[in-house]
Coordinates of C-alpha atoms and ligand atoms in Angstrom, one line a residue:
X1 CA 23.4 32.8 7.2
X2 CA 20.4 34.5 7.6
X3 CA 17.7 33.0 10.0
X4 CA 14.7 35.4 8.9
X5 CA 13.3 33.1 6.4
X6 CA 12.4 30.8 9.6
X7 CA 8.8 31.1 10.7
X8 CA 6.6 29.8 12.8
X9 CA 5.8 27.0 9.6
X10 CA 9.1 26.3 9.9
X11 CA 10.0 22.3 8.7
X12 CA 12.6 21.1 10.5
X13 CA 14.6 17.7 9.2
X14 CA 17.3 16.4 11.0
X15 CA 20.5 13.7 11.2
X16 CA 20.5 11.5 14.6
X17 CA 23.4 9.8 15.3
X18 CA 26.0 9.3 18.5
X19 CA 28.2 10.3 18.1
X20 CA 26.9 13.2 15.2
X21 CA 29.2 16.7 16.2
X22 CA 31.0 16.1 13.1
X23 CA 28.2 15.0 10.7
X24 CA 28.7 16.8 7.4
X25 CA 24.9 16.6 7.0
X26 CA 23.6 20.1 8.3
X27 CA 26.3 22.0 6.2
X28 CA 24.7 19.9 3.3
X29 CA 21.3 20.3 4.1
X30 CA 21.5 23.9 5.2
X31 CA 23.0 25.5 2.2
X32 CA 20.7 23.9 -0.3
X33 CA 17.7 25.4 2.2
X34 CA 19.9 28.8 1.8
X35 CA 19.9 29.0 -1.9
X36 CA 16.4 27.8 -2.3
X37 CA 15.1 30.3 0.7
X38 CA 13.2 27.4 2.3
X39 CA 11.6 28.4 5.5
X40 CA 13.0 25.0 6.8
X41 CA 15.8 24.1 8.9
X42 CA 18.1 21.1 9.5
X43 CA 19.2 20.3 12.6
X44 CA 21.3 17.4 14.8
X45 CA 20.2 15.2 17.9
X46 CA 22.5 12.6 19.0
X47 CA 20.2 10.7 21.2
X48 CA 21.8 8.9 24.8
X49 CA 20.3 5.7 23.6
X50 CA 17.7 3.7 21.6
X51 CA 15.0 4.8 24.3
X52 CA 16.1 8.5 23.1
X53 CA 15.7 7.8 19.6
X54 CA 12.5 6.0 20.0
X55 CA 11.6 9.5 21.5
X56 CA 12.8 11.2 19.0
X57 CA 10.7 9.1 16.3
X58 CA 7.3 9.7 18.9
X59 CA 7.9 13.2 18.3
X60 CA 8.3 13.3 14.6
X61 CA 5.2 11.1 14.6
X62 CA 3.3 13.7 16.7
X63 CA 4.4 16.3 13.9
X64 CA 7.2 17.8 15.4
X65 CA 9.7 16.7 12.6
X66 CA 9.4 16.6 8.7
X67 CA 12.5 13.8 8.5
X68 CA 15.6 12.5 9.7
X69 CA 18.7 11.7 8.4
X70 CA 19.6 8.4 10.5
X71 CA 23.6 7.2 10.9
X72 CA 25.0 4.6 13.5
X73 CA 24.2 3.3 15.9
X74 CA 20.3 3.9 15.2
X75 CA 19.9 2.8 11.6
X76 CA 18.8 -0.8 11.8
X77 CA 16.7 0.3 15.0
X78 CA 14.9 2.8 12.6
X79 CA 14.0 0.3 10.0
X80 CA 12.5 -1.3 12.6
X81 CA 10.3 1.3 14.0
X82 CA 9.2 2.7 10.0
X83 CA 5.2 1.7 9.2
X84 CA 6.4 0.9 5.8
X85 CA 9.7 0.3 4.1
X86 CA 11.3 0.8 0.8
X87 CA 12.9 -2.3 -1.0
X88 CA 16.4 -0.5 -0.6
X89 CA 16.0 0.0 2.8
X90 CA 14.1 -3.7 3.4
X91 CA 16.9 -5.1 1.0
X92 CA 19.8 -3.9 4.2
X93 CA 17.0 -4.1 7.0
X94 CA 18.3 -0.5 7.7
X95 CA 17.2 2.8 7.3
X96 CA 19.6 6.4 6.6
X97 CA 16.1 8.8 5.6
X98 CA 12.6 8.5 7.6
X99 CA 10.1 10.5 6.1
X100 CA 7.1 11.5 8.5
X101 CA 3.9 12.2 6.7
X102 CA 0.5 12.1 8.9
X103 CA 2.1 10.4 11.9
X104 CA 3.2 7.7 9.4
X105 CA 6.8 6.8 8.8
X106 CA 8.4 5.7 6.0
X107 CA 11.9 4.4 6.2
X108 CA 13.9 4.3 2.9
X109 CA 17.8 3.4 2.6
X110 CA 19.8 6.2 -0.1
X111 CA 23.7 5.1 0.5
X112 CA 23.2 3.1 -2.3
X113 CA 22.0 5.5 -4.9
X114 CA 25.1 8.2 -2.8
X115 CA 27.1 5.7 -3.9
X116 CA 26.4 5.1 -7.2
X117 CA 26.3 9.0 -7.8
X118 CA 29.7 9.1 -6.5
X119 CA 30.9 6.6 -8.9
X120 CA 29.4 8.2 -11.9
X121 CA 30.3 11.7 -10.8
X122 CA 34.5 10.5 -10.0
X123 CA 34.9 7.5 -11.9
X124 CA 32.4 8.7 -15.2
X125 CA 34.0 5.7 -17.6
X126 CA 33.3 3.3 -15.2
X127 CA 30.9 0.5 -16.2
X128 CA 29.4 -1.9 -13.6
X129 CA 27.0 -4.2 -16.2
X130 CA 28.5 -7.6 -15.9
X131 CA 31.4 -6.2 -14.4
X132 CA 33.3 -8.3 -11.4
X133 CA 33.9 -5.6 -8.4
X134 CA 35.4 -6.5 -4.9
X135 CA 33.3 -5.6 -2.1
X136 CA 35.4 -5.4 1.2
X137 CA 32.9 -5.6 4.1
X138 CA 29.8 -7.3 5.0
X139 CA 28.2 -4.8 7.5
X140 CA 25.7 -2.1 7.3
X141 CA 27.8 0.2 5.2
X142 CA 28.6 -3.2 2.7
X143 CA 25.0 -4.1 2.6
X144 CA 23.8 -0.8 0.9
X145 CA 26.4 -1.1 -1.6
X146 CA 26.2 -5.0 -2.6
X147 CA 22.4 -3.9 -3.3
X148 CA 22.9 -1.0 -5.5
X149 CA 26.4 -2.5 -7.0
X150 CA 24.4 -6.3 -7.9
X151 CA 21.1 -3.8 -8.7
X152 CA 23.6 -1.9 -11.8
X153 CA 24.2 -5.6 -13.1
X154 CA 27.7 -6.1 -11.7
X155 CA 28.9 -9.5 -9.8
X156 CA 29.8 -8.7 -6.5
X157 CA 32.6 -10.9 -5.0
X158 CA 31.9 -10.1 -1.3
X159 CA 35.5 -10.0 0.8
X160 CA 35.0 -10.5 4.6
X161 CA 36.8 -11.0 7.8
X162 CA 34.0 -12.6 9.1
X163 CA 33.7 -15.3 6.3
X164 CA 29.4 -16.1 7.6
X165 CA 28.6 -12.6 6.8
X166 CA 30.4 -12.8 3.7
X167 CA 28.1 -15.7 2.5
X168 CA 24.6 -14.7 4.4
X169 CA 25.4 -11.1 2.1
X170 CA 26.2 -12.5 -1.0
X171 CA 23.2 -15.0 -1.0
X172 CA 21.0 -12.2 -0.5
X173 CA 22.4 -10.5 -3.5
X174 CA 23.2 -13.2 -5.5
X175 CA 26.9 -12.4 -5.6
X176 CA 30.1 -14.1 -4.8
X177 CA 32.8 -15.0 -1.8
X178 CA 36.4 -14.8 -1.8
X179 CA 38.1 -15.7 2.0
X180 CA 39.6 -13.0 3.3
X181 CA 43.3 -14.2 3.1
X182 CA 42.6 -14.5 -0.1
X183 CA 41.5 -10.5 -0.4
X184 CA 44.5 -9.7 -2.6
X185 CA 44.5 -12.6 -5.6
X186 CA 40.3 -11.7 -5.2
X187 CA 41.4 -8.0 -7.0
X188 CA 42.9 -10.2 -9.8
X189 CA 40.4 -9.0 -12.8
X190 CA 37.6 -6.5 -10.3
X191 CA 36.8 -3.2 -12.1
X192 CA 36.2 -1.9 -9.4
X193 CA 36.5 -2.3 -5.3
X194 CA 34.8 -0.9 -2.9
X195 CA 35.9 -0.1 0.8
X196 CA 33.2 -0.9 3.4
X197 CA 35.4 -2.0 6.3
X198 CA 34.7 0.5 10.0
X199 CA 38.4 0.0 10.0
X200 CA 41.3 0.7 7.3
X201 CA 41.6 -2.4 5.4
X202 CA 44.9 -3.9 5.4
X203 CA 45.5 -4.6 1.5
X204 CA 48.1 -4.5 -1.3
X205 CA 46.0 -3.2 -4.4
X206 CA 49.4 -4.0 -6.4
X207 CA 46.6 -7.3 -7.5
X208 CA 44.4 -4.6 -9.6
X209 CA 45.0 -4.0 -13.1
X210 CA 45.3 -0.8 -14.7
X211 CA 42.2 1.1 -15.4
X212 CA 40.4 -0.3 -12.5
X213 CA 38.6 1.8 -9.5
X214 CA 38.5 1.8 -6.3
X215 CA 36.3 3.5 -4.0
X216 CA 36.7 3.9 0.2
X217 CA 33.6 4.9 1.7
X218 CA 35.4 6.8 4.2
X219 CA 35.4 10.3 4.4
X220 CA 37.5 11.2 7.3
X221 CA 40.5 11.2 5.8
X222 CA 39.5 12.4 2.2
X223 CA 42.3 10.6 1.0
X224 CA 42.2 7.4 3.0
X225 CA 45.6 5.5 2.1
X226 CA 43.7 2.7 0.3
X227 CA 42.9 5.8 -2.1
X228 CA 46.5 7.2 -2.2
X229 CA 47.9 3.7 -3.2
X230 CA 45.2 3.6 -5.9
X231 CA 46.3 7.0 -7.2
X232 CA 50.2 6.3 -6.5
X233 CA 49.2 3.4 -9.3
X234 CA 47.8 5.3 -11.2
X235 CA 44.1 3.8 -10.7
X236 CA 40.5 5.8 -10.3
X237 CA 39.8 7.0 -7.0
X238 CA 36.5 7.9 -5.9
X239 CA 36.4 9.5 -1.9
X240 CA 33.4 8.6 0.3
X241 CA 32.1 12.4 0.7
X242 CA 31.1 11.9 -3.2
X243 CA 29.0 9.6 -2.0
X244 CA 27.6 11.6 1.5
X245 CA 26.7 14.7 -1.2
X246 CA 25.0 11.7 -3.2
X247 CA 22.7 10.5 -0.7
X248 CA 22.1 13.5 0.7
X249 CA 20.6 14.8 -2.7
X250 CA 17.4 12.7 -2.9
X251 CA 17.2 12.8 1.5
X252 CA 17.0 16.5 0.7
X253 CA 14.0 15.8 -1.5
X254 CA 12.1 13.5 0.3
X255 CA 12.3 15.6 3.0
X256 CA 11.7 19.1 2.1
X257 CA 9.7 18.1 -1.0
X258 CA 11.4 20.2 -3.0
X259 CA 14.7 18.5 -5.2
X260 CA 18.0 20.2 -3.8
X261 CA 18.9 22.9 -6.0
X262 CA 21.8 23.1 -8.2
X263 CA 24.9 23.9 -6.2
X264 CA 27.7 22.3 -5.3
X265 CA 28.3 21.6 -1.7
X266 CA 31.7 20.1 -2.0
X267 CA 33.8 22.8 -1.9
X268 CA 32.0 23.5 1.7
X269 CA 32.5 20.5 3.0
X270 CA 36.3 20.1 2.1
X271 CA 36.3 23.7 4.2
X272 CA 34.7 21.6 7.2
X273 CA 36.9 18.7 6.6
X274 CA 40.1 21.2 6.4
X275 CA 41.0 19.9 3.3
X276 CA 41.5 22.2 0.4
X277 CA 38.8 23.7 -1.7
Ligands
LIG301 P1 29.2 -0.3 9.4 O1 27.8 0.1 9.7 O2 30.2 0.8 9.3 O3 29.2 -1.1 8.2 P2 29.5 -2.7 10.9 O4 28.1 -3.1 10.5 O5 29.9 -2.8 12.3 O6 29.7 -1.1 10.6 O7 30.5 -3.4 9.9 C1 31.9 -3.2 10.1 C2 32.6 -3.9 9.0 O8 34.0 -3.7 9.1 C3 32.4 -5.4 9.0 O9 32.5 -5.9 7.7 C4 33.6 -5.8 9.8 O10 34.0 -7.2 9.6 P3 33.4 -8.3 10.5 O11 32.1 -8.7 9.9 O12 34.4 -9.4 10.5 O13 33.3 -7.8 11.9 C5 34.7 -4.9 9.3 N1 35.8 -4.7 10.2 C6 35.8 -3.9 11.3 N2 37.0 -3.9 11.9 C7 37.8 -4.6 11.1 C8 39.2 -5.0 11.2 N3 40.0 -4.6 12.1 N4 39.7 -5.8 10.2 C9 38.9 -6.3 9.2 N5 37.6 -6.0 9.1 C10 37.0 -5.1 10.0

C-alpha cells in the first residue's frame, strides 16, 4: 500500500477496543481509502481503560480524529460520552461509530443495519415481515439486532440464559420470551435465528424446519459449529463477517464523508482470518 496519498490534511478514523490486534476493521477501512485515494487513514487504539478512552474522545473533540469505530468494552461508555445520539444507538444505549464534527460528537449504533445487510446479501429469500425469528442473547450484540430484526417487522422471541434480560429486551422491542431450557422447542416454526451469545450456544437446531436461517454473529471461526449444523441440515447460513463488512459500509461513510466504494473486501478478510478466498 502506498502511503503518499497521506498529507499533512490527513483524516484519520479509527476502531478502539481492548483487546483490538485482531480487529478486521483497518483492513476494511483501509482498502476502501486505497481504491478511492483518500488522503485519510484508519488506524487502532486499544485504550488501558475507560480513563484512556475518555482521552481518546478529548482528543477527537479537540480535532485530532474524524471518527471512531467503537467495540467492547467501550461501547456503552461511548454512548454515554456522545452530545447527541441516534435512535439506533439510543434504542441499545450503545454506540459502534462516533462521528466528531466541531468538537461535537455524535454517537450512532450500525450493527443493526451490518446485520441486516448480511442477511440480505447470504440469505437473499429471506423475509423477516411478520416473520417469528429466535434471538439467542440479550446483551449488547442481541440488543442491536432485536432493534433492527422487530424494526424489519419480524416478532422476535428473545432466548436468554439470564431470563430478566430476556424480558427487560423484549419489552423494549415489543417482542417475545421463550426460557432458555426451552431454547430448542422455541426454534419450532422461527424463520430465522440469530446467534448473539459471547459464548457458543449449546443447541440442537434439529427443532428448525427446512428452509429456515440461521445466522451466528461470530466471526472467529467463519464457520462457527451452530453454522455447520445448519448447513449439515441443509438450512441457510449467514457468517458474522457479512455482517462486520455490513456495518462497516455506512461507518466508512459517516466517517470519511464519502460512501465506500464498490469493492469487495471479503475476499481480504478471509485472507486475515486464514480462511480460503
Ligand atoms: P456482547 O456485547 O458480546 O453481547 P454481553 O453484553 O456480555 O456481550 O452479552 C453476552 C451474552 O452472551 C449474554 O446474552 C449472556 O447471557 P447472560 O445475559 O445470561 O449473561 C450470553 N452468554 C455468555 N456466556 C454464556 C454461556 N456460557 N451460556 C449461555 N449464555 C452465555
Amino acid at each position: 500500500m502506498t502511503q503518499a496519498r497521506i498529507t499533512g490534511s490527513v483524516r484519520v478514523g479509527a476502531v478502539v477496543g481492548r483487546p483490538i490486534g485482531h480487529s478486521l476493521s483497518p483492513v476494511i477501512h483501509n482498502a476502501w481509502i486505497e481504491a478511492l485515494g483518500l488522503d485519510a487513514a484508519y488506524v487502532a487504539f486499544a485504550p488501558a481503560d475507560d480513563d484512556g478512552f475518555r482521552a481518546l474522545i478529548d482528543a477527537g473533540r479537540a480535532g485530532c480524529l474524524a471518527g471512531l469505530n467503537v467495540t467492547a468494552p467501550f461501547k456503552e461508555l461511548a454512548y454515554q460520552l456522545a452530545d447527541e445520539a441516534s435512535p439506533t444507538a439510543r434504542a441499545s444505549g450503545s454506540a459502534n461509530l462516533l462521528v466528531f464534527s466541531e468538537g461535537r460528537l455524535s454517537a450512532d449504533s450500525t450493527d443493526g443495519v451490518g446485520l441486516l445487510r448480511g442477511l440480505d446479501e447470504q440469505a437473499p429469500k429471506l423475509e423477516l415481515a411478520g416473520r417469528p425469528v429466535v434471538l439467542l442473547g440479550a446483551g449488547g450484540a442481541a440488543r442491536a439486532a432485536a432493534a433492527a430484526l422487530a424494526g424489519a417487522g419480524a416478532e422476535v422471541r428473545i432466548v436468554n440464559r439470564t431470563h430478566d434480560r430476556a424480558v427487560a429486551l423484549a419489552e423494549e422491542i415489543g417482542g417475545g420470551v421463550s426460557a432458555w431450557t426451552d431454547r430448542e422447542a422455541a426454534l419450532r416454526g422461527a424463520t430465522l435465528l440469530v446467534n448473539a451469545l459471547s459464548a457458543p450456544p449449546d443447541l440442537d437446531v434439529a427443532t428448525l424446519e427446512a428452509g429456515a436461517t440461521v445466522m451466528d454473529m461470530t466471526y472467529r471461526p467463519l464457520t462457527t459449529p451452530l453454522l455447520a449444523a445448519a448447513r449439515a441440515r441443509g438450512l441457510t447460513a449467514v457468517d458474522g463477517l457479512s455482517m462486520l463488512i455490513g456495518q462497516a459500509g455506512p461507518s466508512f461513510a459517516a466517517i470519511f464523508g464519502v460512501p465506500a466504494p464498490d469493492l469487495d473486501v471479503r475476499p481480504l478478510c478471509l485472507r486475515r482470518l486464514g480462511e480460503a478466498g
